[in-house]
mmCIF file of C-alpha atoms and ligand atoms in Angstrom:
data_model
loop_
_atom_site.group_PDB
_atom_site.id
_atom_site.type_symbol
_atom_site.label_atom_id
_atom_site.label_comp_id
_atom_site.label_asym_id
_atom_site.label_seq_id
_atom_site.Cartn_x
_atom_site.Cartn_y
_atom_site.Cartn_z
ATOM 1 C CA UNK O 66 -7.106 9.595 13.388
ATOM 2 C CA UNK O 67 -4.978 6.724 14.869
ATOM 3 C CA UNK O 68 -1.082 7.008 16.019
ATOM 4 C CA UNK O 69 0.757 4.484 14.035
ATOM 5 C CA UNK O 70 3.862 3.319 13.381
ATOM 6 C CA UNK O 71 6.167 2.094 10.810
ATOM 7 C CA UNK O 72 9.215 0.925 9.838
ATOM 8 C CA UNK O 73 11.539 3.082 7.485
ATOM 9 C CA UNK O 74 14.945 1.668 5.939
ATOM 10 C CA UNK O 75 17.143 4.231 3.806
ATOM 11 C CA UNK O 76 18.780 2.387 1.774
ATOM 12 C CA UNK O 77 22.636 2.170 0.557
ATOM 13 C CA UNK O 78 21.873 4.756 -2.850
ATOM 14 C CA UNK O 79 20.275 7.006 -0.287
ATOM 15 C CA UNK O 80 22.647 6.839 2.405
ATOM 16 C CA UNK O 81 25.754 6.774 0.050
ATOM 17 C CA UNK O 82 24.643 10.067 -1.277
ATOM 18 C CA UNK O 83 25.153 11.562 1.980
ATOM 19 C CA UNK O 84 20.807 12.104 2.194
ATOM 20 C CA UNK O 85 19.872 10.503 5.346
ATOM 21 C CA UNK O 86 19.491 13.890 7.195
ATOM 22 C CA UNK O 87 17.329 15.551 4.641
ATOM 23 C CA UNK O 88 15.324 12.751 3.933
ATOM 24 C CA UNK O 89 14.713 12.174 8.044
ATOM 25 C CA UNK O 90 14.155 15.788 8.275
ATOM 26 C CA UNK O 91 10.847 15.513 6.171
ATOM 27 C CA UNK O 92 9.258 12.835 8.435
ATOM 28 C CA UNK O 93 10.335 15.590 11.160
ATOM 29 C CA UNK O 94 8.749 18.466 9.924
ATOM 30 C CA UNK O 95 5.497 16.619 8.880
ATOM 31 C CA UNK O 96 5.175 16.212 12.724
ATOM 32 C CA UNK O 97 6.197 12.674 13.271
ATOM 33 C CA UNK O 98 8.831 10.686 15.924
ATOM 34 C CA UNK O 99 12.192 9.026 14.900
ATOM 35 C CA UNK O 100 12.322 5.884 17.037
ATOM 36 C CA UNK O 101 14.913 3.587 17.188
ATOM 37 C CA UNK O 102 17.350 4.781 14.618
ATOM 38 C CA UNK O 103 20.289 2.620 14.216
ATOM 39 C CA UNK O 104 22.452 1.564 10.882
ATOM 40 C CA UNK O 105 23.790 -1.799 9.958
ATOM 41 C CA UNK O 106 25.038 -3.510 6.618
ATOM 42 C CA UNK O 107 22.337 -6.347 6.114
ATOM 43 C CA UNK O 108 23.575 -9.512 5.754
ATOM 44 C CA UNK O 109 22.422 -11.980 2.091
ATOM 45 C CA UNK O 110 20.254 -13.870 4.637
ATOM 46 C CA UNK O 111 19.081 -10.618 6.267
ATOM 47 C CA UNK O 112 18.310 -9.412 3.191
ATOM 48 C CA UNK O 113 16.373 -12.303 1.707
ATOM 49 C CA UNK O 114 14.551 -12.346 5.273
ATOM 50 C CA UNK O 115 13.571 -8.751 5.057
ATOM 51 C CA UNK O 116 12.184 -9.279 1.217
ATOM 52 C CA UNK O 117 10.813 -12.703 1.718
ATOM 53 C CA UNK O 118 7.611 -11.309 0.281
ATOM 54 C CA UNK O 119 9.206 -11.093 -2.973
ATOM 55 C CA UNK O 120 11.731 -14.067 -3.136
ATOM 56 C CA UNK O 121 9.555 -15.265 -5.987
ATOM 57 C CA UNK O 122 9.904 -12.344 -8.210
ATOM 58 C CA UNK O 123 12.970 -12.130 -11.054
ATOM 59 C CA UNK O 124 14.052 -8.969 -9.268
ATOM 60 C CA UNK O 125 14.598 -10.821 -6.010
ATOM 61 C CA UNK O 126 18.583 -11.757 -6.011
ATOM 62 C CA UNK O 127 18.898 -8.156 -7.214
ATOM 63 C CA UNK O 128 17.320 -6.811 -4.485
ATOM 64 C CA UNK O 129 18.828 -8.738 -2.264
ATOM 65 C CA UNK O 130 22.430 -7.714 -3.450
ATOM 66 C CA UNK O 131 21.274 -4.357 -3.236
ATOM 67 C CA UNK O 132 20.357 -3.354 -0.283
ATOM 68 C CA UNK O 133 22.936 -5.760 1.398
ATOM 69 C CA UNK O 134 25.856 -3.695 -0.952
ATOM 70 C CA UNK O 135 26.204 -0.431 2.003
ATOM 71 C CA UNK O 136 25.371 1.039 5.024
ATOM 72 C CA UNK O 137 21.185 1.336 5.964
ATOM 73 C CA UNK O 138 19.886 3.433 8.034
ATOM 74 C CA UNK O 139 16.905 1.811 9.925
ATOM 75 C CA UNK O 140 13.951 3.089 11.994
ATOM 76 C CA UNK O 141 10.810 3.297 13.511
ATOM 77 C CA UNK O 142 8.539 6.398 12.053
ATOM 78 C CA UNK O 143 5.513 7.206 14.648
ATOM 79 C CA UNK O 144 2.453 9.266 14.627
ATOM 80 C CA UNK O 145 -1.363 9.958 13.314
ATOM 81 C CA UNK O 146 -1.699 7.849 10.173
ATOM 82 C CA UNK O 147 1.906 6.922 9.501
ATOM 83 C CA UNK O 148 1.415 4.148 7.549
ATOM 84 C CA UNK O 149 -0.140 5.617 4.341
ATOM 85 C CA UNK O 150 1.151 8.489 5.424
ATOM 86 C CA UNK O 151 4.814 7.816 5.436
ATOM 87 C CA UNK O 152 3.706 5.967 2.092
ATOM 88 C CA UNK O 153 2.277 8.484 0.411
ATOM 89 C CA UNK O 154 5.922 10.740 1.459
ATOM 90 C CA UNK O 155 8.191 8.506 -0.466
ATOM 91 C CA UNK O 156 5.708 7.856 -3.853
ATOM 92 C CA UNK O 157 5.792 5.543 -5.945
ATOM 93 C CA UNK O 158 7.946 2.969 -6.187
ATOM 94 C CA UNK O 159 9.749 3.859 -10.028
ATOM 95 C CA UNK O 160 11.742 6.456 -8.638
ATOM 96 C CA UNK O 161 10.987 7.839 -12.400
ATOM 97 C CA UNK O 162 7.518 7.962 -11.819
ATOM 98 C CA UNK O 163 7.273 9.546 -8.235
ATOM 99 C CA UNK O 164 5.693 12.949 -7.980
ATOM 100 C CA UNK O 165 8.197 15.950 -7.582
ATOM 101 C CA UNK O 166 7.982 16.438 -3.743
ATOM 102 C CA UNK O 167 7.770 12.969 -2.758
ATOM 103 C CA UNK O 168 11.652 11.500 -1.773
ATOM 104 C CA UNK O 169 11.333 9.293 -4.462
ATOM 105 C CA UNK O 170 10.486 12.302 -6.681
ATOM 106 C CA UNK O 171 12.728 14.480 -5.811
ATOM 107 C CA UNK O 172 15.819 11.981 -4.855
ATOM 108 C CA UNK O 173 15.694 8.818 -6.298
ATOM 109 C CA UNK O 174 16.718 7.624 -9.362
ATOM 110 C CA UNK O 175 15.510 4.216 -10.607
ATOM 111 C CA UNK O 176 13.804 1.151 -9.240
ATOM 112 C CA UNK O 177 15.684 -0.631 -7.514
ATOM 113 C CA UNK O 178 17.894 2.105 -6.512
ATOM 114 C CA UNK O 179 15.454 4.390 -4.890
ATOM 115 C CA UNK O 180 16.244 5.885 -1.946
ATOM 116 C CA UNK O 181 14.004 4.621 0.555
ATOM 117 C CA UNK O 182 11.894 1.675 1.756
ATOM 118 C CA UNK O 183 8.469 1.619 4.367
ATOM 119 C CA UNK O 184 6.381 -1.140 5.501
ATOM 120 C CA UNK O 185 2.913 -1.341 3.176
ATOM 121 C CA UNK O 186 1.129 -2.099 5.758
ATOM 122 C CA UNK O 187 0.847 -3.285 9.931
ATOM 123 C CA UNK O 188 1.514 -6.767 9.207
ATOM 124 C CA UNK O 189 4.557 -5.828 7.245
ATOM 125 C CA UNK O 190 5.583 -3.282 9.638
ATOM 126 C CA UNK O 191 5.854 -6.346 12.172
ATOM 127 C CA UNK O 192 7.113 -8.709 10.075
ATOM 128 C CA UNK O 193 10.401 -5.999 8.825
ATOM 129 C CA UNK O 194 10.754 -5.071 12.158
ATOM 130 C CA UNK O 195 11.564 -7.886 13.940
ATOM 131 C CA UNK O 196 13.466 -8.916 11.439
ATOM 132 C CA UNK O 197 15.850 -5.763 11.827
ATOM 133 C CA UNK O 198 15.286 -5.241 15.589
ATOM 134 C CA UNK O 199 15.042 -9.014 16.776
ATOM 135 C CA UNK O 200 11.602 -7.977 18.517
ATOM 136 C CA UNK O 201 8.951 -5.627 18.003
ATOM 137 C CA UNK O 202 9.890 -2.334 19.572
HETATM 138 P P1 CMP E 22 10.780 -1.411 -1.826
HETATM 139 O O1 CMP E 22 9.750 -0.422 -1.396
HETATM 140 O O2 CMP E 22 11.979 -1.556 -0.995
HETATM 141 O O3 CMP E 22 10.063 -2.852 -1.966
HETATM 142 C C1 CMP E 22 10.537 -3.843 -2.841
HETATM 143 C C2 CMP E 22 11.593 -3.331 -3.753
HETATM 144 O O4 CMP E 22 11.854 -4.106 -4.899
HETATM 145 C C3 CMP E 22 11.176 -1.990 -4.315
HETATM 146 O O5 CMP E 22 11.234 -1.026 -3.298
HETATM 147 C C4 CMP E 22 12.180 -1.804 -5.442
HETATM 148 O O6 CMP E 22 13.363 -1.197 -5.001
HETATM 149 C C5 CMP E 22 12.544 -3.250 -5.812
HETATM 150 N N1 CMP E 22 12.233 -3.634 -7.188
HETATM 151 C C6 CMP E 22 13.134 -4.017 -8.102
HETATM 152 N N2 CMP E 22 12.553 -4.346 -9.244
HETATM 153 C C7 CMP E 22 11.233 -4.183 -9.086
HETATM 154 C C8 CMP E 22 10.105 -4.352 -9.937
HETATM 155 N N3 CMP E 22 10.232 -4.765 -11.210
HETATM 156 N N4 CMP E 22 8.907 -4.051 -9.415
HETATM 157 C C9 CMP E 22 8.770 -3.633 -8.127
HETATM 158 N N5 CMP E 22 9.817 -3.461 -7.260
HETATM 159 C C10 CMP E 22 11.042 -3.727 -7.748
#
């Protein structure tokens, strides 16, 4: 058992829909801390910073315009496990393939458009982060 932390972005579809409170509430009640919460519109260049990882893949420009098309929310999840924890919370990444009771599951609605992103792993979690915070928290 190891206190972790990671980095959790609701994205535009998920803060649109007016679901930022219940979807924060889970990571709440399962125990852990909300850390640096703030929201922002990501910028193109942002954006492709944040999903760098992926700027080779067809979906990239998509994803880009995506999450740079509304408000984020943004912030730092902490406690015992969080990173496959927090993982495990949001499913899988087909919004139409996430287990009811996951956020995905039970909010999202397609691929790119679903809901909610958190780091894979510690290197990503430092990577994402200072690219939204300017520093690791
Ligand atoms: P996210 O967890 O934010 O990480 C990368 C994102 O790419 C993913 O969620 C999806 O929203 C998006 N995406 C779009 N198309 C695809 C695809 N074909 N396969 C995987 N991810 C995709």
């Amino acid at each position: 058992m190891v206190v972790e932390q990671t980095l959790l972005v609701v994205k535009p579809d998920g803060v649109g829909r007016q679901l930022t409170g219940r979807i924060l509430a889970r990571f709440e009640e399962k125990g852990f801390q909300i850390k640096n919460i703030t929201s922002f519109n990501f910028t193109i260049e942002k954006a492709q910073e944040f999903y760098a990882p992926h700027r080779d893949k067809a979906f990239f420009n998509d994803l880009v315009k995506f999450i740079s098309s509304g408000l984020v929310v943004a912030c730092i999840v902490e406690g015992t496990n969080a990173l496959i924890s927090v993982r495990l919370m949001i499913g899988a990444t087909k919004s139409f393939e996430a287990a009811p009771g996951t956020i995905r599951g039970d909010f999202g609605i397609g691929l790119t458009d679903n809901v909610i992103h958190a780091s894979d792993s510690y290197e990503s979690f430092i990577k994402e982060s200072r690219v939204i915070f300017d520093r690791i928290t």
